[in-house]
N, CA, C and O atoms as a DFTB+ gen file, in Angstrom:
752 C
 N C O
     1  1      43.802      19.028      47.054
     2  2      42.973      19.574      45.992
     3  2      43.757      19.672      44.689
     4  3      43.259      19.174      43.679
     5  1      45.130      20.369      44.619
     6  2      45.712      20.109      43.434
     7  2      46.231      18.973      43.025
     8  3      46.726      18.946      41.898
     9  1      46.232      18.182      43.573
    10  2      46.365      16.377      42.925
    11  2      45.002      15.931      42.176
    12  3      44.958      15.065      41.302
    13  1      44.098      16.532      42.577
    14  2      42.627      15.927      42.218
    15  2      42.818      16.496      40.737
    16  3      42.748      15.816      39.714
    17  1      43.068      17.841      40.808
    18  2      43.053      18.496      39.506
    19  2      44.001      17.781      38.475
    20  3      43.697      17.548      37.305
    21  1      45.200      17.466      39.083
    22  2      46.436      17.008      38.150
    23  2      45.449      15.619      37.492
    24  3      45.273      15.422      36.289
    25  1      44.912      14.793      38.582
    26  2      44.759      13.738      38.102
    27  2      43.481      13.803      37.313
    28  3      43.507      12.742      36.690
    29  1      42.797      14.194      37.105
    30  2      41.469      14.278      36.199
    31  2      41.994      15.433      34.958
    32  3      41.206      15.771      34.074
    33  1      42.849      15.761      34.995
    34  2      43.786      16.234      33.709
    35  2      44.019      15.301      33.039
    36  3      43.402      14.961      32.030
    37  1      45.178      14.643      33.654
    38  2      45.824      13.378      33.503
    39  2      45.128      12.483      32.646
    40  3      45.342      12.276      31.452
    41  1      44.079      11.861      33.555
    42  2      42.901      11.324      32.778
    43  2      41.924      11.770      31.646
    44  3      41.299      10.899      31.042
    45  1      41.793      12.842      31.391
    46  2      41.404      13.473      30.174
    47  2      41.810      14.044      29.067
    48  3      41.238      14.088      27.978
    49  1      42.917      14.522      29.415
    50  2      43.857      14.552      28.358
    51  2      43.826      13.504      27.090
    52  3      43.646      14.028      25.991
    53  1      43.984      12.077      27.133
    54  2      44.043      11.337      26.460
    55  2      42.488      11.143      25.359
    56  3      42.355      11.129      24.135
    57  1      41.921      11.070      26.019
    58  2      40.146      11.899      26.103
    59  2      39.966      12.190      24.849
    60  3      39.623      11.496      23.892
    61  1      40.413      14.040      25.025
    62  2      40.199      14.977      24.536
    63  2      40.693      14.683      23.217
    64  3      39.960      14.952      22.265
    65  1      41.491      14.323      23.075
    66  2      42.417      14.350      21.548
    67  2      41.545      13.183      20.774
    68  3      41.426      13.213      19.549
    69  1      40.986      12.222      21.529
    70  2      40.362      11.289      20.505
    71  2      38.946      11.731      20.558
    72  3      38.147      11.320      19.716
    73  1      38.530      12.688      21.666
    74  2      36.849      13.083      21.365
    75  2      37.076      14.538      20.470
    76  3      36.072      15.192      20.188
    77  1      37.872      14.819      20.214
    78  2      37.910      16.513      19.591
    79  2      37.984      15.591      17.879
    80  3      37.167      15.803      16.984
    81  1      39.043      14.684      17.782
    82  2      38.998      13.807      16.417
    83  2      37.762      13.396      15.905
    84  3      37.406      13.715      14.770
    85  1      37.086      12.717      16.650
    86  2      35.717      12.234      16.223
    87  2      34.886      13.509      15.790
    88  3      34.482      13.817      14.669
    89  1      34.774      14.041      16.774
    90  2      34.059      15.627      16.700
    91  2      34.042      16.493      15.762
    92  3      33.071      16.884      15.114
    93  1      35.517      16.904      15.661
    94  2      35.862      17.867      14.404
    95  2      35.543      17.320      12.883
    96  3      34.851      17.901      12.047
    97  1      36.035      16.400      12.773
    98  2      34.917      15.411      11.448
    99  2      33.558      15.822      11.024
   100  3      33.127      15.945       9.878
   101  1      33.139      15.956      11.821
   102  2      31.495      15.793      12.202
   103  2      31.426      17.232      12.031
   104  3      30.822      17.561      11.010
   105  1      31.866      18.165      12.729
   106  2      31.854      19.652      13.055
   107  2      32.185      20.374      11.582
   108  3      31.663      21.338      11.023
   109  1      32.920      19.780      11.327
   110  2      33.535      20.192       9.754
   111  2      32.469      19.593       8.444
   112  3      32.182      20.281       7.465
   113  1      31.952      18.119       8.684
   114  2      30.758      18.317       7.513
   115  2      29.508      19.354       8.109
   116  3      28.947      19.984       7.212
   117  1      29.180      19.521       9.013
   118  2      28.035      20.130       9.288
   119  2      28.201      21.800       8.874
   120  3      27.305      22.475       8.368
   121  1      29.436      22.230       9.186
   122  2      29.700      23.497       8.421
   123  2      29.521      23.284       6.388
   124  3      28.987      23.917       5.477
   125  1      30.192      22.237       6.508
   126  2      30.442      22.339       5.245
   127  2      28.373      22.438       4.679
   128  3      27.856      23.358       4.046
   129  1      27.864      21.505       5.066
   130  2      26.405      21.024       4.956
   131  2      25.610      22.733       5.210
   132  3      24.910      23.098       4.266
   133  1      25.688      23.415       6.054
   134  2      25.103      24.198       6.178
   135  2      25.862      25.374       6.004
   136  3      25.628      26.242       6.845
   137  1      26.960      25.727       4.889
   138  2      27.842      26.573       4.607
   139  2      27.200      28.234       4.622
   140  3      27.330      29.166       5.416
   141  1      26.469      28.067       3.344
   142  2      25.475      28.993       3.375
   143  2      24.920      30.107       4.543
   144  3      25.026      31.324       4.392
   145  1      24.279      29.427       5.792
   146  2      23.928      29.885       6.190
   147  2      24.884      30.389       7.181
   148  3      24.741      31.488       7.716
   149  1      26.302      29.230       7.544
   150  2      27.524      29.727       8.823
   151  2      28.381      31.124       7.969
   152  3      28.942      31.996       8.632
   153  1      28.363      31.145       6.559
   154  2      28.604      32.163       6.053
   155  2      27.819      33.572       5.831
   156  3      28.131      34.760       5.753
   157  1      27.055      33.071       5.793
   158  2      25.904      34.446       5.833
   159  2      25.630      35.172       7.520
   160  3      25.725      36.373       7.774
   161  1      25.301      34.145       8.449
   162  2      25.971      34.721       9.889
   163  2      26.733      35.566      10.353
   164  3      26.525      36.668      10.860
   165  1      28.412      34.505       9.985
   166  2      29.526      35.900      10.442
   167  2      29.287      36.864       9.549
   168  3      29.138      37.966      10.078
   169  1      29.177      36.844       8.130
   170  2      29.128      38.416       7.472
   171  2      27.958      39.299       7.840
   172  3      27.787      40.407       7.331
   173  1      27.106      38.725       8.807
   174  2      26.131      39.551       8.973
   175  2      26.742      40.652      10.128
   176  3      26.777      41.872       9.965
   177  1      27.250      39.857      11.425
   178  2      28.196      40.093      12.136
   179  2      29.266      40.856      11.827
   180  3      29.414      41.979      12.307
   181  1      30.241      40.220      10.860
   182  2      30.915      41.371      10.574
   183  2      30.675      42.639      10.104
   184  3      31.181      43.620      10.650
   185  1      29.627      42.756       8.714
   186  2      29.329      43.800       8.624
   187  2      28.356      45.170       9.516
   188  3      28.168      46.383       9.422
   189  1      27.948      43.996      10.381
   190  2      27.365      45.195      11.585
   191  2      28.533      45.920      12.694
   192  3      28.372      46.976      13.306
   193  1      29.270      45.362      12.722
   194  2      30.778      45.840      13.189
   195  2      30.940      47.122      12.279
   196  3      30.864      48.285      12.673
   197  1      31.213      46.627      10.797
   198  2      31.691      47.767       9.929
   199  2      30.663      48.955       9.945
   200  3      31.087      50.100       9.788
   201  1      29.100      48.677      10.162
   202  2      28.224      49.736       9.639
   203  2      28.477      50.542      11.456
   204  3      28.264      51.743      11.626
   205  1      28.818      49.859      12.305
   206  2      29.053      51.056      13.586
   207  2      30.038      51.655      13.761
   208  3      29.900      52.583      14.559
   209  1      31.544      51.462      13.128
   210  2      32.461      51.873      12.517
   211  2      32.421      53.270      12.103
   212  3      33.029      54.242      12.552
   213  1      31.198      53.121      10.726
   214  2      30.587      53.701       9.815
   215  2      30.105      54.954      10.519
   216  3      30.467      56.104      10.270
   217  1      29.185      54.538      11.485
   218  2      28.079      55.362      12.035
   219  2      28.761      56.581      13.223
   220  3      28.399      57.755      13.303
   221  1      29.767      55.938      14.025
   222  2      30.818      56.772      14.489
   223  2      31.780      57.238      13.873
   224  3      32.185      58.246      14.453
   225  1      32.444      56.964      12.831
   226  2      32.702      58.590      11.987
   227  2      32.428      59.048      11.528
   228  3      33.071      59.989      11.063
   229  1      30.705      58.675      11.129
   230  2      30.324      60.346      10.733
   231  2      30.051      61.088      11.776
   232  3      30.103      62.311      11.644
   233  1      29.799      60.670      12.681
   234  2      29.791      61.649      14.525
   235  2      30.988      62.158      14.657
   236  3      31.267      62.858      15.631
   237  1      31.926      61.856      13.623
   238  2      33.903      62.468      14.028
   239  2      33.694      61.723      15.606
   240  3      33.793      62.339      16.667
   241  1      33.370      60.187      15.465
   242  2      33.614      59.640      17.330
   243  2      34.681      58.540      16.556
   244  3      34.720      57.535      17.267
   245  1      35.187      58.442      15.863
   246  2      36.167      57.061      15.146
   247  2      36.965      58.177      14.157
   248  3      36.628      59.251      13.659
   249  1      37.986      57.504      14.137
   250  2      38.713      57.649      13.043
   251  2      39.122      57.113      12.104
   252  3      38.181      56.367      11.832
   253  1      40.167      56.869      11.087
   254  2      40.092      55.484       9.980
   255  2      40.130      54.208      10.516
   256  3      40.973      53.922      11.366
   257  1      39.462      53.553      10.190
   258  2      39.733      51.830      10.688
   259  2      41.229      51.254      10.108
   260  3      41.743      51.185       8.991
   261  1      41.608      50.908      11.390
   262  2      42.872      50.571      11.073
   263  2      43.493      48.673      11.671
   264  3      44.538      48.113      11.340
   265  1      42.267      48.089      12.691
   266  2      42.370      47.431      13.006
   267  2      40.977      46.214      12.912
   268  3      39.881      46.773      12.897
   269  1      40.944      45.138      12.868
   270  2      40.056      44.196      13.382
   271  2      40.468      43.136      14.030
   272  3      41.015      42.100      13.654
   273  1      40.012      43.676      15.439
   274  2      40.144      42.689      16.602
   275  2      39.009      41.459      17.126
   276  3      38.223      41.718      18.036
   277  1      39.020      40.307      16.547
   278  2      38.325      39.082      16.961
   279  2      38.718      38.598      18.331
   280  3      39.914      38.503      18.606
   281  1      37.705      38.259      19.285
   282  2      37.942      38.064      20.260
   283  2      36.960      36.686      20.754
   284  3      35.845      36.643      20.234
   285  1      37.280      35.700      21.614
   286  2      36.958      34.434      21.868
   287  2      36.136      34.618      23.464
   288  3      36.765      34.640      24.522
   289  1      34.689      34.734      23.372
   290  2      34.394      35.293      24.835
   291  2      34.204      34.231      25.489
   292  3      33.404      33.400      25.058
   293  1      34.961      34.005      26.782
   294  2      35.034      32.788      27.268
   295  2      33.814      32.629      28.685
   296  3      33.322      31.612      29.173
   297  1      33.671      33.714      28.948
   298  2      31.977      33.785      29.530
   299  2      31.100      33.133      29.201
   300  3      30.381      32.416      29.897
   301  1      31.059      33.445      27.388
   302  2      30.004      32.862      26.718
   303  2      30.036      31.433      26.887
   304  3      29.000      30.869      26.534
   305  1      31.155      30.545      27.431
   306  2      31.259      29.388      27.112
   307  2      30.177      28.951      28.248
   308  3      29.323      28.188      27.796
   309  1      30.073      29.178      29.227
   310  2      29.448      29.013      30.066
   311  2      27.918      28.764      30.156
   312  3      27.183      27.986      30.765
   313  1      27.763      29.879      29.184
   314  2      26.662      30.091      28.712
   315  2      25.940      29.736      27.901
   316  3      24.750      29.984      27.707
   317  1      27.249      28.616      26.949
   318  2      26.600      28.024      25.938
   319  2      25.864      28.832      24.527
   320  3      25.133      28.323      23.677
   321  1      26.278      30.053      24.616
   322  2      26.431      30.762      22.915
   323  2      27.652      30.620      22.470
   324  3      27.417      29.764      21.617
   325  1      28.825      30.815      22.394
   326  2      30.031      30.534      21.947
   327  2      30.027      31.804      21.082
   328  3      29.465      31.531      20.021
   329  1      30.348      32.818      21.107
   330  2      30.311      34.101      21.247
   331  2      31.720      34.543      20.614
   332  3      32.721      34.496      21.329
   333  1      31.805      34.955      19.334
   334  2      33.333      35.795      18.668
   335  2      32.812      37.436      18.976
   336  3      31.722      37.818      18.551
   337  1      33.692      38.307      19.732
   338  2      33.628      39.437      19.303
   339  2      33.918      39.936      18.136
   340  3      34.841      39.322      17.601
   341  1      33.419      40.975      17.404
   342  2      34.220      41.779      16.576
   343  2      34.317      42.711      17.000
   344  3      33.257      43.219      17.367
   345  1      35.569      43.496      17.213
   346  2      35.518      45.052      17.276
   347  2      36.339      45.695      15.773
   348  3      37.184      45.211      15.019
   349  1      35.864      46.545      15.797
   350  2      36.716      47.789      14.554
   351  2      37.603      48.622      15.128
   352  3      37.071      49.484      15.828
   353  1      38.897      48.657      15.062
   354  2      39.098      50.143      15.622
   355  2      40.344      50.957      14.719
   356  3      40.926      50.550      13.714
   357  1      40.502      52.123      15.390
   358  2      41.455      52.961      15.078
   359  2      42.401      52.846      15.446
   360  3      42.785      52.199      16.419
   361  1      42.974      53.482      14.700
   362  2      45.000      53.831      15.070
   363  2      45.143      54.084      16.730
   364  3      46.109      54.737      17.125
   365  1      44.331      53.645      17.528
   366  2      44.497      53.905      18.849
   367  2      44.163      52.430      19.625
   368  3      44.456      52.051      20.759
   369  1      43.461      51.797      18.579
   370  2      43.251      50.184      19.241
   371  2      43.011      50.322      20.418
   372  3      42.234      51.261      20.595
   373  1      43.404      49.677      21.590
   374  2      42.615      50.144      23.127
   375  2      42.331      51.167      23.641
   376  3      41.482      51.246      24.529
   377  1      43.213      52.488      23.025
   378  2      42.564      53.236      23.609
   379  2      41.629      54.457      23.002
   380  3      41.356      55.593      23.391
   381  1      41.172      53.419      21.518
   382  2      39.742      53.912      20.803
   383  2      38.792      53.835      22.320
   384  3      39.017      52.948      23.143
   385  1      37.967      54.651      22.488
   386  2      37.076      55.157      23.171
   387  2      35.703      54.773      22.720
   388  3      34.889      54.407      23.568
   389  1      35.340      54.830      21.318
   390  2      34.334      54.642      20.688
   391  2      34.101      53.301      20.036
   392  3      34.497      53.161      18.878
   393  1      33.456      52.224      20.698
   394  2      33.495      50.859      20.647
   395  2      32.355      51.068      19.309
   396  3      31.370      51.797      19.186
   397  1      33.092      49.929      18.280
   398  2      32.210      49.463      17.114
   399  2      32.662      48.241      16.656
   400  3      33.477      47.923      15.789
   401  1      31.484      47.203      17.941
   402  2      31.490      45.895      17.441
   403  2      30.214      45.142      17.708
   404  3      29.253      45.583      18.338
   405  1      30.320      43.956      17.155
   406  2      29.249      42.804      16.931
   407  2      29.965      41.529      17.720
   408  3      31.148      41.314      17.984
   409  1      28.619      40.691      18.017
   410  2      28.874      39.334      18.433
   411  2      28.482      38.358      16.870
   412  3      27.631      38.757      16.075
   413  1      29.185      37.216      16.687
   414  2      29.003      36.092      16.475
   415  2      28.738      34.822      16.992
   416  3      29.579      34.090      17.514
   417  1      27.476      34.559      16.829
   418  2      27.450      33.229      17.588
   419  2      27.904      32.377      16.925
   420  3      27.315      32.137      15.871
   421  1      29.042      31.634      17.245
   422  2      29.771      30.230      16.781
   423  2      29.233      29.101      16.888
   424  3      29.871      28.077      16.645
   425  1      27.522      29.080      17.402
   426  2      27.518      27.611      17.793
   427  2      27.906      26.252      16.523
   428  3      28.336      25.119      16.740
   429  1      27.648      26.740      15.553
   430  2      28.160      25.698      14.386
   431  2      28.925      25.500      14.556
   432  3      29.268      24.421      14.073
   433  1      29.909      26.199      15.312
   434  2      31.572      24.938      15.140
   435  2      31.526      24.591      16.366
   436  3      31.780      23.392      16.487
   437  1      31.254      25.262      17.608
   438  2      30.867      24.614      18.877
   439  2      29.942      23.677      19.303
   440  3      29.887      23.054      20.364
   441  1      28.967      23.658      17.984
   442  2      27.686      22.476      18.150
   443  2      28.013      21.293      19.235
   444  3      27.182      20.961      20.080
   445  1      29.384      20.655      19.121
   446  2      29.380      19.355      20.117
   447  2      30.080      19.687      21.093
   448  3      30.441      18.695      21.727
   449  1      30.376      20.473      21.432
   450  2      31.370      20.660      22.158
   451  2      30.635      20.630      23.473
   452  3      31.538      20.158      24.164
   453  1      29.513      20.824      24.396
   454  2      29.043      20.286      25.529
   455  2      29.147      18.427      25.357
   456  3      29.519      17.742      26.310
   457  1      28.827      17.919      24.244
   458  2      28.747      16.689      24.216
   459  2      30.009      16.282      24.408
   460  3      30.208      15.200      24.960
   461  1      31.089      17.106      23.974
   462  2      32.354      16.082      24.032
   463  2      32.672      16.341      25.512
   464  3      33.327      15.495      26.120
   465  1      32.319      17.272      26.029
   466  2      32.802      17.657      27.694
   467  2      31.364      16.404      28.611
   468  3      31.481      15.794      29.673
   469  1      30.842      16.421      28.190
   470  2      29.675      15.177      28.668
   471  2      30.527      13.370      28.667
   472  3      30.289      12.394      29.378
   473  1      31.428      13.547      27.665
   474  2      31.485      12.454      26.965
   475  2      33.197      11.780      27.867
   476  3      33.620      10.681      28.227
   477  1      33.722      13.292      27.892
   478  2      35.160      13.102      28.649
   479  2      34.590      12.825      30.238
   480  3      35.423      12.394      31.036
   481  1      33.756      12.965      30.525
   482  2      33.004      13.285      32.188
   483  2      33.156      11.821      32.134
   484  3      34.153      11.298      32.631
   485  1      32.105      11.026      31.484
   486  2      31.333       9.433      31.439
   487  2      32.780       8.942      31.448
   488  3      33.058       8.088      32.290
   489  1      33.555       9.288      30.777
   490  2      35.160       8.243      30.646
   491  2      35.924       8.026      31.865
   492  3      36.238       6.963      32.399
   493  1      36.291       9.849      32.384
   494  2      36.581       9.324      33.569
   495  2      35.974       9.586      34.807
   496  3      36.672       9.932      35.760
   497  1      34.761       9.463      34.907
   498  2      34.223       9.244      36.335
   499  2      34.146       7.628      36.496
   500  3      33.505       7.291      37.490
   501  1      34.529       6.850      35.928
   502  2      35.407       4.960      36.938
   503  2      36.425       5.547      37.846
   504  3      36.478       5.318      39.054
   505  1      37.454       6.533      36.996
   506  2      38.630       6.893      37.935
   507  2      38.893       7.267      38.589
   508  3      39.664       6.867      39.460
   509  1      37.832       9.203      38.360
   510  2      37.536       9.619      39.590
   511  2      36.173      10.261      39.938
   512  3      35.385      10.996      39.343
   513  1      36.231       9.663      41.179
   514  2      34.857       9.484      41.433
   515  2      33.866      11.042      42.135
   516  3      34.412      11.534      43.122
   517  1      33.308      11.339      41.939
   518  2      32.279      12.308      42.310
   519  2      32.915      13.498      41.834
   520  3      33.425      14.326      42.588
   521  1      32.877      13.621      40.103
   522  2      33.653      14.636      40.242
   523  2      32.710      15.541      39.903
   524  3      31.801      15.269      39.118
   525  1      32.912      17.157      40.699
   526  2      32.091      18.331      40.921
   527  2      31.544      19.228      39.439
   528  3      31.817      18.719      38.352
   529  1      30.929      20.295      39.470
   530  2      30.685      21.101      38.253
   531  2      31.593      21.526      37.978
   532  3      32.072      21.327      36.862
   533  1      32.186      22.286      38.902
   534  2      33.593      23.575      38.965
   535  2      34.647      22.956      38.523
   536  3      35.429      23.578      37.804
   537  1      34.996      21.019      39.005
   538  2      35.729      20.583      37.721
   539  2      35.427      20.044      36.545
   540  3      36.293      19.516      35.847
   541  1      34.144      20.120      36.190
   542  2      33.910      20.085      35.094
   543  2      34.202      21.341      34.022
   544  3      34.628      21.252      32.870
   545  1      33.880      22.387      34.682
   546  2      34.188      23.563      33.978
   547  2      35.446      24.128      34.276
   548  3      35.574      25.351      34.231
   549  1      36.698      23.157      34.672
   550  2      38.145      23.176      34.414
   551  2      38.584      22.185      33.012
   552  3      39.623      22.326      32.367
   553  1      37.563      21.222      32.757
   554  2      37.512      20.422      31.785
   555  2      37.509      21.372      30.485
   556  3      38.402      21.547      29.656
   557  1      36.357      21.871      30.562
   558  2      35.743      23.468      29.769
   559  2      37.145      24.072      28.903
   560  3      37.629      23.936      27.779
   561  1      37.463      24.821      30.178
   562  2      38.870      25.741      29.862
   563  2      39.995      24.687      29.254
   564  3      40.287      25.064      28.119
   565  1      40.438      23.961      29.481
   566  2      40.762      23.027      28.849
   567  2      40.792      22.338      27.742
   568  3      41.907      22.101      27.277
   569  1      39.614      21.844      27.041
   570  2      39.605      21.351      26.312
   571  2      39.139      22.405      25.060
   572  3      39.224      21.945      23.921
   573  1      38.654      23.785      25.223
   574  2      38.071      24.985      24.598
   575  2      39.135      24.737      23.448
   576  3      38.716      24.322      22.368
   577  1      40.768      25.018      23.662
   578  2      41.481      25.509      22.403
   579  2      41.620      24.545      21.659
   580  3      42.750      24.540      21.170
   581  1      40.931      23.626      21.303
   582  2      40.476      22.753      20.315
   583  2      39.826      23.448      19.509
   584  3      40.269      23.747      18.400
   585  1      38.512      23.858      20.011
   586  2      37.564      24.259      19.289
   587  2      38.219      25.376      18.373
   588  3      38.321      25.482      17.151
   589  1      38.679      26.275      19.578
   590  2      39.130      27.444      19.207
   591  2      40.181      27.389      17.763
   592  3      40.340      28.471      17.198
   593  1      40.677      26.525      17.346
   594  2      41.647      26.148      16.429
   595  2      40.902      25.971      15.039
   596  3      41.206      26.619      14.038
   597  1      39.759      24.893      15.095
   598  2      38.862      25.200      14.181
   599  2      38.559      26.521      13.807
   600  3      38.832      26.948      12.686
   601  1      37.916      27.310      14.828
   602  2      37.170      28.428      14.658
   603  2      38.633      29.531      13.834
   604  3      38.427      30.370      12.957
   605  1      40.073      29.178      14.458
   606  2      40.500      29.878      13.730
   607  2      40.594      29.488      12.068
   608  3      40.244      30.476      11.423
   609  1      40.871      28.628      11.405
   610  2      40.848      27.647      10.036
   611  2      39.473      28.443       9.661
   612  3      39.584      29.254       8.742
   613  1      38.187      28.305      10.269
   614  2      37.693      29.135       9.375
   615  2      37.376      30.486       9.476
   616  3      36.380      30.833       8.841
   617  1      38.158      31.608      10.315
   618  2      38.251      32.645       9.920
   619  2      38.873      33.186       9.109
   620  3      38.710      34.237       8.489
   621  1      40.237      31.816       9.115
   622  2      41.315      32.511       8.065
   623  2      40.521      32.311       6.960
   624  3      40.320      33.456       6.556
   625  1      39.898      31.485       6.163
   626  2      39.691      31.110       5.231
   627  2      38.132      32.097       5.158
   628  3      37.567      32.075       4.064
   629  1      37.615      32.744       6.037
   630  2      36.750      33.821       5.682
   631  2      37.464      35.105       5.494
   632  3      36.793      35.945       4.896
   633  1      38.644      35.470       5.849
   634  2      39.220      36.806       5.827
   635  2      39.794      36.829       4.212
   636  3      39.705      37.741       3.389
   637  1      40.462      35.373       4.068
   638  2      41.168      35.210       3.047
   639  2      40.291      35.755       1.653
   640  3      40.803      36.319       0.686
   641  1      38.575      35.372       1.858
   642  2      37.797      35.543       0.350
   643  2      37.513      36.964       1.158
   644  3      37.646      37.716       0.193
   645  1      37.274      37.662       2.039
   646  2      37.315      39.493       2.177
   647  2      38.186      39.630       1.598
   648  3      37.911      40.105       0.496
   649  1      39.378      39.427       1.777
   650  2      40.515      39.953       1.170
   651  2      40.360      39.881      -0.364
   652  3      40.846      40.742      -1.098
   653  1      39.945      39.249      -0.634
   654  2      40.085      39.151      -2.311
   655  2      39.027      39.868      -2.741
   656  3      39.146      40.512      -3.784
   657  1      37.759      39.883      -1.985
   658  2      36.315      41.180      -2.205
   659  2      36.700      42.332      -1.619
   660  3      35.753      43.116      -1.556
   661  1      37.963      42.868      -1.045
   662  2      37.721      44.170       0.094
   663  2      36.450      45.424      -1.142
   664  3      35.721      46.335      -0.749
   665  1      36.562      45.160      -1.908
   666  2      36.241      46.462      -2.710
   667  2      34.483      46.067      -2.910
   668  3      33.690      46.714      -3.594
   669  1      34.278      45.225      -2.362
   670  2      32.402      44.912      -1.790
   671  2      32.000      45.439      -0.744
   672  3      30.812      45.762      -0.744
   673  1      32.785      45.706       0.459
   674  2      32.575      45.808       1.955
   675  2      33.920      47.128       2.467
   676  3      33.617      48.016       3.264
   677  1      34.708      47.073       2.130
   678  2      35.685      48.280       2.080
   679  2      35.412      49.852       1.739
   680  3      35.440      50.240       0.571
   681  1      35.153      50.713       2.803
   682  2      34.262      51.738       2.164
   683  2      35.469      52.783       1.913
   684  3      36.250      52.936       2.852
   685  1      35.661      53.431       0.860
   686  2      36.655      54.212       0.756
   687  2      36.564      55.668       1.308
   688  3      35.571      56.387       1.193
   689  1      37.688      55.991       1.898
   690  2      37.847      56.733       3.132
   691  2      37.814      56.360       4.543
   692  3      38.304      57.112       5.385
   693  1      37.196      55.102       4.901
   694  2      36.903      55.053       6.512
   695  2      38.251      53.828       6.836
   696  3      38.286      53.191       7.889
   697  1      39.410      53.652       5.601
   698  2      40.182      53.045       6.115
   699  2      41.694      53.417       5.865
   700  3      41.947      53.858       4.744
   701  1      42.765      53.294       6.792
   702  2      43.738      53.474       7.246
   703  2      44.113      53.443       5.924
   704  3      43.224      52.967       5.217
   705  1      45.159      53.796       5.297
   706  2      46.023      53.337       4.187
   707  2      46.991      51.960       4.128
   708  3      47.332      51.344       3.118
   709  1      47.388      51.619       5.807
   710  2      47.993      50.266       6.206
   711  2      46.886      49.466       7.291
   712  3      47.177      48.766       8.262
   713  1      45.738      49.774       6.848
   714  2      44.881      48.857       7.744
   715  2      44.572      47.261       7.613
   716  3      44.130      46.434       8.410
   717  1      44.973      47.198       6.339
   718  2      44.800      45.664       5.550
   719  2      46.801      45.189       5.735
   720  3      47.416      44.681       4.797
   721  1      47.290      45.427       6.752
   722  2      48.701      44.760       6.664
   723  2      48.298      42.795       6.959
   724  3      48.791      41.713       6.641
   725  1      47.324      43.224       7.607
   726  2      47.057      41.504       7.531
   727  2      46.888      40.614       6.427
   728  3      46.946      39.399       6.614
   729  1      46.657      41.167       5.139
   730  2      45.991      40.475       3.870
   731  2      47.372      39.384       3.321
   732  3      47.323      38.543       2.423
   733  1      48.542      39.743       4.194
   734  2      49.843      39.054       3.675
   735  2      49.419      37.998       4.536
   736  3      48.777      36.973       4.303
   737  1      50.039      38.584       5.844
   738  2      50.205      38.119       6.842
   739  2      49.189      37.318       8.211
   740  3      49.367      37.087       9.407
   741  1      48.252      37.126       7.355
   742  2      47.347      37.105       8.261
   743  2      46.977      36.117       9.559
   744  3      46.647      34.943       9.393
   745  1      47.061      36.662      10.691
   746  2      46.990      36.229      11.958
   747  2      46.073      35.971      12.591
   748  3      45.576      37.065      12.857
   749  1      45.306      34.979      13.168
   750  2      43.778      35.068      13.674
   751  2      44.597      34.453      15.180
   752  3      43.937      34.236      16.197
């Protein structure tokens, strides 16, 4: 069983790098083409993060926001929403108690991404033959931090124009005094 796996790696690997190339092209005008609206999305998202933030400290259930944690739900992949968490939290990060976050659906940058896992399947099933769902959805896990790489390029480049608006969406008082250490440094 683990040879089967090595070898339909093996074989896809090579794949992946020229179907994620074609793809990301494509993935990248269609953002660009429908900017507007992939921008108006996450900020809808994000700011529903911030307004529950909001809504738990005035309950005194949060304290200053000191963190924003994006998260890649890999469930969702399965599922075919392609799913960013947002959470908000406090100077306690995991062990904030009082969850204030939103989903993003990513499908705009994930748009092909069943097709390219369709597309790596057709290539190598000559090689190997009858291959199952369960390795298809090792293909999945696999070939995901592609996507995921995009998706980071444009968060940075969405955090980057927050950062330069914080004083649109930044509510004064509900944040840390070092909650923006990312605006240098910023890490997605």
């Amino acid at each position: 069983m683990r040879n089967r796996k090595e070898e339909i790696m093996k074989a896809a690997k090579p794949i992946f790098i020229e179907q994620f190339h074609k793809s990301s092209q494509k993935t990248i005008l269609f953002c660009e083409q429908h900017s507007q609206k992939v921008v108006n999305s996450f900020l809808e998202s994000f700011y529903e993060a911030l307004d529950n933030a909001s809504l738990l400290q005035n309950r005194k259930k949060k304290n200053k926001i000191k963190y924003i944690q994006l998260s890649h739900l890999y469930s969702s992949l399965f599922l075919k929403q392609y799913l960013l968490r947002i959470d908000v939290r406090d100077e306690r990060f995991y062990g904030d108690i009082s969850e204030a976050e939103s989903y993003w659906n990513a499908d705009c940058i994930y748009h092909l991404f069943e097709e390219d896992i369709q597309e790596v399947k057709k290539r190598i099933e000559w090689s190997i033959p009858r291959i199952k769902e369960y390795e298809i959805d090792t293909l999945r896990y696999t070939y995901v931090p592609f996507y995921h790489g995009l998706m980071k390029a444009f968060l940075k480049n969405m955090f980057e124009v927050l950062m330069e608006n914080s004083d649109l969406w930044r509510k004064e008082g509900a944040w840390a005094n070092d909650a923006l250490w990312f605006q240098k440094n910023l890490q997605i």
